[in-house]
mmCIF file of C-alpha atoms in Angstrom:
data_model
loop_
_atom_site.group_PDB
_atom_site.id
_atom_site.type_symbol
_atom_site.label_atom_id
_atom_site.label_comp_id
_atom_site.label_asym_id
_atom_site.label_seq_id
_atom_site.Cartn_x
_atom_site.Cartn_y
_atom_site.Cartn_z
ATOM 1 C CA UNK A 299 31.978 -22.953 -1.073
ATOM 2 C CA UNK A 300 35.480 -23.294 -2.446
ATOM 3 C CA UNK A 301 37.328 -20.330 -3.963
ATOM 4 C CA UNK A 302 39.046 -22.584 -6.516
ATOM 5 C CA UNK A 303 38.077 -24.528 -9.622
ATOM 6 C CA UNK A 304 36.672 -28.052 -9.580
ATOM 7 C CA UNK A 305 39.851 -29.804 -10.694
ATOM 8 C CA UNK A 306 40.054 -33.585 -10.513
ATOM 9 C CA UNK A 307 42.120 -33.667 -7.320
ATOM 10 C CA UNK A 308 39.657 -31.386 -5.533
ATOM 11 C CA UNK A 309 36.743 -33.524 -6.714
ATOM 12 C CA UNK A 310 38.433 -36.579 -5.212
ATOM 13 C CA UNK A 311 38.772 -34.706 -1.916
ATOM 14 C CA UNK A 312 35.056 -33.832 -1.983
ATOM 15 C CA UNK A 313 34.219 -37.477 -2.683
ATOM 16 C CA UNK A 314 36.296 -38.753 0.244
ATOM 17 C CA UNK A 315 34.827 -36.148 2.584
ATOM 18 C CA UNK A 316 31.355 -37.278 1.505
ATOM 19 C CA UNK A 317 32.182 -40.933 2.203
ATOM 20 C CA UNK A 318 33.719 -40.154 5.599
ATOM 21 C CA UNK A 319 30.755 -37.975 6.568
ATOM 22 C CA UNK A 320 28.229 -40.661 5.637
ATOM 23 C CA UNK A 321 30.238 -43.392 7.360
ATOM 24 C CA UNK A 322 30.423 -41.235 10.497
ATOM 25 C CA UNK A 323 26.649 -40.672 10.473
ATOM 26 C CA UNK A 324 26.265 -44.453 10.721
ATOM 27 C CA UNK A 325 22.666 -44.523 9.502
ATOM 28 C CA UNK A 326 22.965 -47.972 7.918
ATOM 29 C CA UNK A 327 21.185 -48.593 4.636
ATOM 30 C CA UNK A 328 17.857 -47.154 5.742
ATOM 31 C CA UNK A 329 19.008 -43.565 6.356
ATOM 32 C CA UNK A 330 17.591 -40.717 4.319
ATOM 33 C CA UNK A 331 19.674 -39.822 1.288
ATOM 34 C CA UNK A 332 22.262 -37.209 2.142
ATOM 35 C CA UNK A 333 23.947 -35.025 -0.445
ATOM 36 C CA UNK A 334 27.173 -33.098 -0.355
ATOM 37 C CA UNK A 335 27.149 -29.981 -2.491
ATOM 38 C CA UNK A 336 30.291 -27.941 -3.042
ATOM 39 C CA UNK A 337 30.225 -24.739 -5.040
ATOM 40 C CA UNK A 338 33.545 -24.181 -6.796
ATOM 41 C CA UNK A 339 34.446 -21.089 -8.785
ATOM 42 C CA UNK A 340 33.628 -22.788 -12.102
ATOM 43 C CA UNK A 341 30.956 -25.393 -11.248
ATOM 44 C CA UNK A 342 28.899 -26.991 -8.524
ATOM 45 C CA UNK A 343 29.811 -30.566 -7.569
ATOM 46 C CA UNK A 344 27.122 -32.789 -6.066
ATOM 47 C CA UNK A 345 27.702 -36.162 -4.405
ATOM 48 C CA UNK A 346 24.561 -38.163 -3.729
ATOM 49 C CA UNK A 347 22.900 -41.541 -3.905
ATOM 50 C CA UNK A 348 24.605 -43.704 -1.301
ATOM 51 C CA UNK A 349 23.877 -44.781 2.257
ATOM 52 C CA UNK A 350 26.152 -44.877 5.294
ATOM 53 C CA UNK A 351 26.613 -48.608 4.806
ATOM 54 C CA UNK A 352 27.630 -48.148 1.168
ATOM 55 C CA UNK A 353 29.986 -45.327 2.165
ATOM 56 C CA UNK A 354 31.814 -47.678 4.530
ATOM 57 C CA UNK A 355 32.089 -50.232 1.703
ATOM 58 C CA UNK A 356 33.446 -47.600 -0.707
ATOM 59 C CA UNK A 357 35.996 -46.485 1.900
ATOM 60 C CA UNK A 358 37.501 -49.974 2.251
ATOM 61 C CA UNK A 359 39.470 -49.847 -1.041
ATOM 62 C CA UNK A 360 40.868 -46.442 -0.015
ATOM 63 C CA UNK A 361 42.156 -47.912 3.250
ATOM 64 C CA UNK A 362 43.537 -50.921 1.356
ATOM 65 C CA UNK A 363 45.434 -48.730 -1.096
ATOM 66 C CA UNK A 364 46.736 -46.571 1.754
ATOM 67 C CA UNK A 365 48.246 -49.677 3.415
ATOM 68 C CA UNK A 366 49.651 -50.831 0.068
ATOM 69 C CA UNK A 367 51.244 -47.424 -0.608
ATOM 70 C CA UNK A 368 53.050 -47.549 2.731
ATOM 71 C CA UNK A 369 55.026 -50.557 1.545
ATOM 72 C CA UNK A 370 55.717 -49.860 -2.130
ATOM 73 C CA UNK A 371 55.449 -47.063 -4.694
ATOM 74 C CA UNK A 372 51.932 -46.531 -5.920
ATOM 75 C CA UNK A 373 51.093 -44.578 -9.060
ATOM 76 C CA UNK A 374 47.411 -43.705 -9.212
ATOM 77 C CA UNK A 375 46.964 -39.913 -9.017
ATOM 78 C CA UNK A 376 43.434 -38.619 -8.593
ATOM 79 C CA UNK A 377 44.376 -35.689 -10.817
ATOM 80 C CA UNK A 378 44.905 -38.211 -13.616
ATOM 81 C CA UNK A 379 42.115 -40.718 -12.987
ATOM 82 C CA UNK A 380 39.397 -38.100 -12.523
ATOM 83 C CA UNK A 381 40.563 -35.803 -15.328
ATOM 84 C CA UNK A 382 37.607 -36.753 -17.601
ATOM 85 C CA UNK A 383 35.223 -35.279 -15.006
ATOM 86 C CA UNK A 384 36.658 -31.849 -15.803
ATOM 87 C CA UNK A 385 35.133 -32.264 -19.278
ATOM 88 C CA UNK A 386 31.959 -34.058 -18.114
ATOM 89 C CA UNK A 387 33.229 -37.364 -19.516
ATOM 90 C CA UNK A 388 33.814 -40.799 -18.011
ATOM 91 C CA UNK A 389 36.110 -43.721 -18.615
ATOM 92 C CA UNK A 390 34.758 -46.984 -19.963
ATOM 93 C CA UNK A 391 35.417 -50.160 -17.988
ATOM 94 C CA UNK A 392 35.444 -53.742 -19.212
ATOM 95 C CA UNK A 393 35.674 -57.274 -17.853
ATOM 96 C CA UNK A 394 36.422 -60.434 -19.766
ATOM 97 C CA UNK A 395 34.645 -62.727 -17.299
ATOM 98 C CA UNK A 396 32.628 -62.585 -14.073
ATOM 99 C CA UNK A 397 35.550 -63.347 -11.741
ATOM 100 C CA UNK A 398 37.916 -60.735 -13.181
ATOM 101 C CA UNK A 399 38.121 -57.160 -11.923
ATOM 102 C CA UNK A 400 36.851 -54.455 -14.233
ATOM 103 C CA UNK A 401 39.641 -52.591 -16.010
ATOM 104 C CA UNK A 402 39.843 -49.529 -18.174
ATOM 105 C CA UNK A 403 39.039 -50.352 -21.772
ATOM 106 C CA UNK A 404 41.784 -49.860 -24.350
ATOM 107 C CA UNK A 405 40.559 -46.469 -25.565
ATOM 108 C CA UNK A 406 40.235 -45.093 -22.016
ATOM 109 C CA UNK A 407 43.659 -46.402 -21.033
ATOM 110 C CA UNK A 408 45.221 -44.842 -24.150
ATOM 111 C CA UNK A 409 43.670 -41.491 -23.223
ATOM 112 C CA UNK A 410 44.928 -41.840 -19.652
ATOM 113 C CA UNK A 411 48.456 -42.580 -20.920
ATOM 114 C CA UNK A 412 48.326 -39.496 -23.115
ATOM 115 C CA UNK A 413 47.859 -37.308 -20.032
ATOM 116 C CA UNK A 414 50.382 -39.295 -17.975
ATOM 117 C CA UNK A 415 53.108 -38.983 -20.639
ATOM 118 C CA UNK A 416 52.388 -35.330 -21.476
ATOM 119 C CA UNK A 417 55.592 -33.373 -21.987
ATOM 120 C CA UNK A 418 54.147 -29.865 -22.174
ATOM 121 C CA UNK A 419 56.054 -29.174 -25.401
ATOM 122 C CA UNK A 420 53.268 -27.114 -26.945
ATOM 123 C CA UNK A 421 51.924 -25.445 -23.819
ATOM 124 C CA UNK A 422 53.105 -22.828 -21.395
ATOM 125 C CA UNK A 423 52.190 -25.052 -18.447
ATOM 126 C CA UNK A 424 55.027 -26.197 -16.207
ATOM 127 C CA UNK A 425 54.621 -29.985 -16.226
ATOM 128 C CA UNK A 426 56.502 -30.294 -12.923
ATOM 129 C CA UNK A 427 53.386 -28.705 -11.389
ATOM 130 C CA UNK A 428 50.886 -31.031 -13.135
ATOM 131 C CA UNK A 429 49.964 -33.887 -10.783
ATOM 132 C CA UNK A 430 48.349 -35.817 -13.664
ATOM 133 C CA UNK A 431 51.735 -36.152 -15.363
ATOM 134 C CA UNK A 432 54.757 -38.320 -14.586
ATOM 135 C CA UNK A 433 56.973 -35.216 -14.851
ATOM 136 C CA UNK A 434 55.447 -33.735 -11.670
ATOM 137 C CA UNK A 435 58.109 -33.191 -8.993
ATOM 138 C CA UNK A 436 56.592 -35.723 -6.572
ATOM 139 C CA UNK A 437 56.192 -38.415 -9.219
ATOM 140 C CA UNK A 438 59.711 -37.823 -10.495
ATOM 141 C CA UNK A 439 61.029 -38.378 -6.976
ATOM 142 C CA UNK A 440 58.882 -41.457 -6.261
ATOM 143 C CA UNK A 441 59.549 -43.055 -9.634
ATOM 144 C CA UNK A 442 63.326 -42.724 -9.736
ATOM 145 C CA UNK A 443 64.787 -45.620 -11.728
ATOM 146 C CA UNK A 444 61.392 -47.340 -12.029
ATOM 147 C CA UNK A 445 59.112 -48.012 -14.962
ATOM 148 C CA UNK A 446 56.430 -45.343 -14.498
ATOM 149 C CA UNK A 447 54.121 -46.824 -17.126
ATOM 150 C CA UNK A 448 54.308 -50.343 -15.676
ATOM 151 C CA UNK A 449 53.532 -49.038 -12.185
ATOM 152 C CA UNK A 450 50.595 -47.038 -13.547
ATOM 153 C CA UNK A 451 49.290 -50.080 -15.454
ATOM 154 C CA UNK A 452 49.500 -52.259 -12.343
ATOM 155 C CA UNK A 453 47.756 -49.675 -10.144
ATOM 156 C CA UNK A 454 45.036 -49.128 -12.734
ATOM 157 C CA UNK A 455 44.422 -52.865 -13.066
ATOM 158 C CA UNK A 456 44.392 -53.495 -9.332
ATOM 159 C CA UNK A 457 42.799 -50.414 -7.798
ATOM 160 C CA UNK A 458 41.340 -47.882 -10.255
ATOM 161 C CA UNK A 459 37.890 -49.402 -10.655
ATOM 162 C CA UNK A 460 37.243 -49.867 -6.929
ATOM 163 C CA UNK A 461 38.435 -46.341 -6.090
ATOM 164 C CA UNK A 462 37.235 -44.196 -8.954
ATOM 165 C CA UNK A 463 34.279 -45.880 -10.628
ATOM 166 C CA UNK A 464 31.925 -44.875 -7.761
ATOM 167 C CA UNK A 465 32.984 -41.242 -8.201
ATOM 168 C CA UNK A 466 31.870 -41.300 -11.836
ATOM 169 C CA UNK A 467 28.666 -42.990 -10.734
ATOM 170 C CA UNK A 468 27.627 -40.860 -7.734
ATOM 171 C CA UNK A 469 29.214 -37.458 -8.326
ATOM 172 C CA UNK A 470 28.091 -34.974 -10.933
ATOM 173 C CA UNK A 471 28.455 -31.282 -11.633
ATOM 174 C CA UNK A 472 26.256 -28.462 -12.794
#
C-alpha cells in the first residue's frame, strides 16, 4: 500500500520494482506468473504477464539509458511519458519499416509536447514542481543553454518505445 496517488512517476517506480523482483527470482520463462499489486490512494496498479527471463530483457534498455545519461543530458521523464496512464490512455506507436525502431505517432508526440511545454498560465500549479514539464527546477538546470525540444525528440526516438511501451502493455489499474 502507498499513501499517495498513482502518478506517472510512481507507476514507473512500481514497474521497475516489478522487473527487478522478477529478474531476481530467476525462474526463467517457465516460472508461474507473478503479479505485483500496489494499492495507491486513488487506484490499484497491477503489473503482470511477464516471466523472469522477459523481465531481464525489459531491464536491459533501462541499464543502457542509465549508462547513456552518465555521459550526456537525457530528457525522458517518466512523469511525462507515462502521463496518459493517469487517464487510462496510451500512446500510439508507429514504424515505417521492419528495421526501424517504433516511434510515437504524430498525434501522441504532439500531446506529449503539450505537457512538456506547459507554462501553467491558467492553473495554480507551480510548474517548477511539475516533473513532466521543462520548467521543472531539475530540467531547467540540466537543460541550460540547450534545445529542450530537440533533446526530448532524440530521447523519444531512441529510447521511449523500449522503456515505456512494456509499461502500457503489462501494467493496468483498477
